[in-house]
Amino acid sequence: MADKGKDLAALYLSERKRLERQIDRKVGCRSTASDLVQDIFLRLWEKAVEWKGDSAAYLSRCARNAAIDHLRAEKTREAYLQGELPEPFSEPPLSPHEILAAEQNIRHIDKVLASLPEKTRHIFLLNRVHGRSFSEIAGVMGISSRAVAKHMARAVAACEGPSATGVNNVD
C-alpha cells in the first residue's frame, strides 16, 4: 500500500501541470483545472488502480472526460439560471379545461366565504390562509378549540358543496 501511495504521489507530481494545462485549455479556468486534476487523482486513489502500461494516456483520457463533464454541468447550470430548463419536479402546465375549472372553483369559494357568518369566515381564513392551529385561533378569539373545529367544519362543508368542482358553473 505504501508503494502504491508513493507511486501515486510521484505520478501526481510528474503529471499534474500537464493535466492542468490540458483541462485549462478546455474549461478556461486554471483554478477549476486544478480542482479537476485533484479529483482525478482522488478517484484513482479511491479505486486503488494499479498503473500498468501507459498511465499518461490513461490520465489524459481522465482529464478530457473530467473537462467535458465539467462543461456539461456548467452548461446545464447556466441554462437553468436563465430559465431555459424547467425546475426539477415541477408540475406540468395545466390544460385550458383545468384552468377554467380552477377559476370556477375560486369564484365558488369566494361566494361561499362571502355568505358565511363573519366569525366562521374569520376562523376559516386564519386556519387555511394564515396557517394558524385550532388552539391558536381559540386563544385569539376567546373560544374553545371545539368551537373552532365546528366553525371550520361548517366552512369546509360549505366550500365542498355540490358546485365545488365548478365544471358546470360558468359565470
GROMACS .gro file of C-alpha atoms in nm:
model
  171
    1MET     CA    1   0.000   0.000   0.000
    2ALA     CA    2   0.287   0.236   0.080
    3ASP     CA    3   0.442   0.169  -0.262
    4LYS     CA    4   0.111   0.248  -0.430
    5GLY     CA    5   0.093   0.576  -0.236
    6LYS     CA    6   0.447   0.668  -0.338
    7ASP     CA    7   0.376   0.572  -0.699
    8LEU     CA    8   0.061   0.783  -0.700
    9ALA     CA    9   0.240   1.079  -0.542
   10ALA     CA   10   0.519   1.054  -0.798
   11LEU     CA   11   0.268   1.028  -1.080
   12TYR     CA   12   0.080   1.331  -0.942
   13LEU     CA   13   0.394   1.539  -0.923
   14SER     CA   14   0.507   1.444  -1.273
   15GLU     CA   15   0.168   1.478  -1.448
   16ARG     CA   16  -0.021   1.748  -1.256
   17LYS     CA   17   0.093   2.051  -1.454
   18ARG     CA   18   0.041   1.882  -1.791
   19LEU     CA   19  -0.311   1.773  -1.694
   20GLU     CA   20  -0.395   2.117  -1.555
   21ARG     CA   21  -0.287   2.279  -1.883
   22GLN     CA   22  -0.490   2.026  -2.081
   23ILE     CA   23  -0.803   2.089  -1.875
   24ASP     CA   24  -0.747   2.465  -1.859
   25ARG     CA   25  -0.749   2.482  -2.241
   26LYS     CA   26  -1.096   2.323  -2.239
   27VAL     CA   27  -1.262   2.494  -1.941
   28GLY     CA   28  -1.076   2.825  -1.945
   29CYS     CA   29  -1.015   2.842  -1.571
   30ARG     CA   30  -0.687   2.747  -1.403
   31SER     CA   31  -0.847   2.707  -1.059
   32THR     CA   32  -1.116   2.471  -1.195
   33ALA     CA   33  -0.848   2.277  -1.383
   34SER     CA   34  -0.650   2.234  -1.062
   35ASP     CA   35  -0.962   2.113  -0.879
   36LEU     CA   36  -1.045   1.865  -1.154
   37VAL     CA   37  -0.692   1.722  -1.154
   38GLN     CA   38  -0.714   1.673  -0.779
   39ASP     CA   39  -1.049   1.500  -0.826
   40ILE     CA   40  -0.894   1.267  -1.085
   41PHE     CA   41  -0.616   1.164  -0.850
   42LEU     CA   42  -0.858   1.127  -0.561
   43ARG     CA   43  -1.068   0.888  -0.770
   44LEU     CA   44  -0.756   0.696  -0.867
   45TRP     CA   45  -0.664   0.663  -0.502
   46GLU     CA   46  -1.015   0.554  -0.402
   47LYS     CA   47  -1.031   0.293  -0.679
   48ALA     CA   48  -0.687   0.160  -0.588
   49VAL     CA   49  -0.597   0.144  -0.956
   50GLU     CA   50  -0.276  -0.031  -1.048
   51TRP     CA   51  -0.087   0.167  -1.313
   52LYS     CA   52   0.033  -0.070  -1.573
   53GLY     CA   53   0.112   0.030  -1.924
   54ASP     CA   54   0.065   0.387  -2.045
   55SER     CA   55  -0.052   0.581  -1.740
   56ALA     CA   56  -0.001   0.915  -1.921
   57ALA     CA   57  -0.257   0.819  -2.186
   58TYR     CA   58  -0.498   0.698  -1.917
   59LEU     CA   59  -0.460   1.024  -1.724
   60SER     CA   60  -0.509   1.228  -2.042
   61ARG     CA   61  -0.835   1.043  -2.104
   62CYS     CA   62  -0.942   1.106  -1.744
   63ALA     CA   63  -0.859   1.476  -1.781
   64ARG     CA   64  -1.052   1.500  -2.108
   65ASN     CA   65  -1.356   1.331  -1.951
   66ALA     CA   66  -1.339   1.549  -1.639
   67ALA     CA   67  -1.327   1.865  -1.853
   68ILE     CA   68  -1.623   1.750  -2.064
   69ASP     CA   69  -1.826   1.660  -1.754
   70HIS     CA   70  -1.749   1.998  -1.600
   71LEU     CA   71  -1.851   2.186  -1.916
   72ARG     CA   72  -2.176   1.990  -1.942
   73ALA     CA   73  -2.259   2.066  -1.580
   74GLU     CA   74  -2.180   2.436  -1.632
   75LYS     CA   75  -2.397   2.447  -1.945
   76THR     CA   76  -2.688   2.286  -1.761
   77ARG     CA   77  -2.642   2.518  -1.461
   78GLU     CA   78  -2.634   2.823  -1.687
   79ALA     CA   79  -2.944   2.713  -1.880
   80TYR     CA   80  -3.128   2.658  -1.553
   81LEU     CA   81  -3.031   3.001  -1.420
   82GLN     CA   82  -3.153   3.164  -1.742
   83GLY     CA   83  -3.486   2.987  -1.709
   84GLU     CA   84  -3.436   2.764  -2.012
   85LEU     CA   85  -3.478   2.445  -1.811
   86PRO     CA   86  -3.785   2.367  -1.601
   87GLU     CA   87  -3.746   2.329  -1.230
   88PRO     CA   88  -3.691   1.970  -1.130
   89PHE     CA   89  -4.010   1.803  -1.014
   90SER     CA   90  -4.223   2.094  -1.129
   91GLU     CA   91  -4.587   2.042  -1.208
   92PRO     CA   92  -4.678   2.006  -1.575
   93PRO     CA   93  -4.869   2.304  -1.715
   94LEU     CA   94  -5.245   2.299  -1.669
   95SER     CA   95  -5.476   2.237  -1.961
   96PRO     CA   96  -5.729   2.509  -2.052
   97HIS     CA   97  -6.006   2.291  -1.905
   98GLU     CA   98  -5.816   2.260  -1.575
   99ILE     CA   99  -5.756   2.637  -1.566
  100LEU     CA  100  -6.126   2.705  -1.624
  101ALA     CA  101  -6.226   2.459  -1.353
  102ALA     CA  102  -5.979   2.617  -1.108
  103GLU     CA  103  -6.109   2.967  -1.181
  104GLN     CA  104  -6.466   2.848  -1.129
  105ASN     CA  105  -6.367   2.683  -0.801
  106ILE     CA  106  -6.211   3.008  -0.682
  107ARG     CA  107  -6.523   3.207  -0.772
  108HIS     CA  108  -6.738   2.947  -0.592
  109ILE     CA  109  -6.523   2.959  -0.278
  110ASP     CA  110  -6.526   3.341  -0.283
  111LYS     CA  111  -6.908   3.336  -0.294
  112VAL     CA  112  -6.928   3.075  -0.020
  113LEU     CA  113  -6.688   3.267   0.205
  114ALA     CA  114  -6.882   3.589   0.149
  115SER     CA  115  -7.203   3.411   0.253
  116LEU     CA  116  -7.056   3.267   0.576
  117PRO     CA  117  -7.107   3.437   0.912
  118GLU     CA  118  -6.821   3.673   0.985
  119LYS     CA  119  -6.684   3.467   1.275
  120THR     CA  120  -6.683   3.143   1.070
  121ARG     CA  121  -6.517   3.318   0.775
  122HIS     CA  122  -6.253   3.472   1.003
  123ILE     CA  123  -6.173   3.135   1.162
  124PHE     CA  124  -6.154   2.967   0.822
  125LEU     CA  125  -5.914   3.233   0.687
  126LEU     CA  126  -5.697   3.222   0.999
  127ASN     CA  127  -5.659   2.847   0.958
  128ARG     CA  128  -5.637   2.800   0.582
  129VAL     CA  129  -5.471   3.122   0.470
  130HIS     CA  130  -5.261   3.218   0.771
  131GLY     CA  131  -5.182   2.863   0.885
  132ARG     CA  132  -5.295   2.907   1.246
  133SER     CA  133  -5.379   2.598   1.451
  134PHE     CA  134  -5.717   2.547   1.611
  135SER     CA  135  -5.570   2.611   1.957
  136GLU     CA  136  -5.406   2.937   1.840
  137ILE     CA  137  -5.735   3.054   1.689
  138ALA     CA  138  -5.923   2.957   2.003
  139GLY     CA  139  -5.684   3.159   2.217
  140VAL     CA  140  -5.705   3.466   1.995
  141MET     CA  141  -6.083   3.457   1.959
  142GLY     CA  142  -6.158   3.359   2.318
  143ILE     CA  143  -6.349   3.040   2.228
  144SER     CA  144  -6.279   2.670   2.275
  145SER     CA  145  -6.087   2.459   2.026
  146ARG     CA  146  -6.401   2.252   1.983
  147ALA     CA  147  -6.595   2.563   1.877
  148VAL     CA  148  -6.318   2.644   1.628
  149ALA     CA  149  -6.348   2.290   1.489
  150LYS     CA  150  -6.724   2.332   1.448
  151HIS     CA  151  -6.682   2.663   1.262
  152MET     CA  152  -6.417   2.505   1.039
  153ALA     CA  153  -6.641   2.206   0.967
  154ARG     CA  154  -6.922   2.442   0.859
  155ALA     CA  155  -6.689   2.643   0.636
  156VAL     CA  156  -6.530   2.338   0.474
  157ALA     CA  157  -6.870   2.176   0.417
  158ALA     CA  158  -6.994   2.493   0.252
  159CYS     CA  159  -6.684   2.513   0.027
  160GLU     CA  160  -6.717   2.146  -0.070
  161GLY     CA  161  -7.082   2.187  -0.166
  162PRO     CA  162  -7.221   2.033  -0.486
  163SER     CA  163  -7.078   2.303  -0.712
  164ALA     CA  164  -6.724   2.296  -0.564
  165THR     CA  165  -6.591   2.124  -0.873
  166GLY     CA  166  -6.710   2.419  -1.077
  167VAL     CA  167  -6.713   2.224  -1.403
  168ASN     CA  168  -7.073   2.305  -1.489
  169ASN     CA  169  -7.077   2.655  -1.344
  170VAL     CA  170  -6.980   2.928  -1.586
  171ASP     CA  171  -7.027   3.280  -1.451
   0.00000   0.00000   0.00000
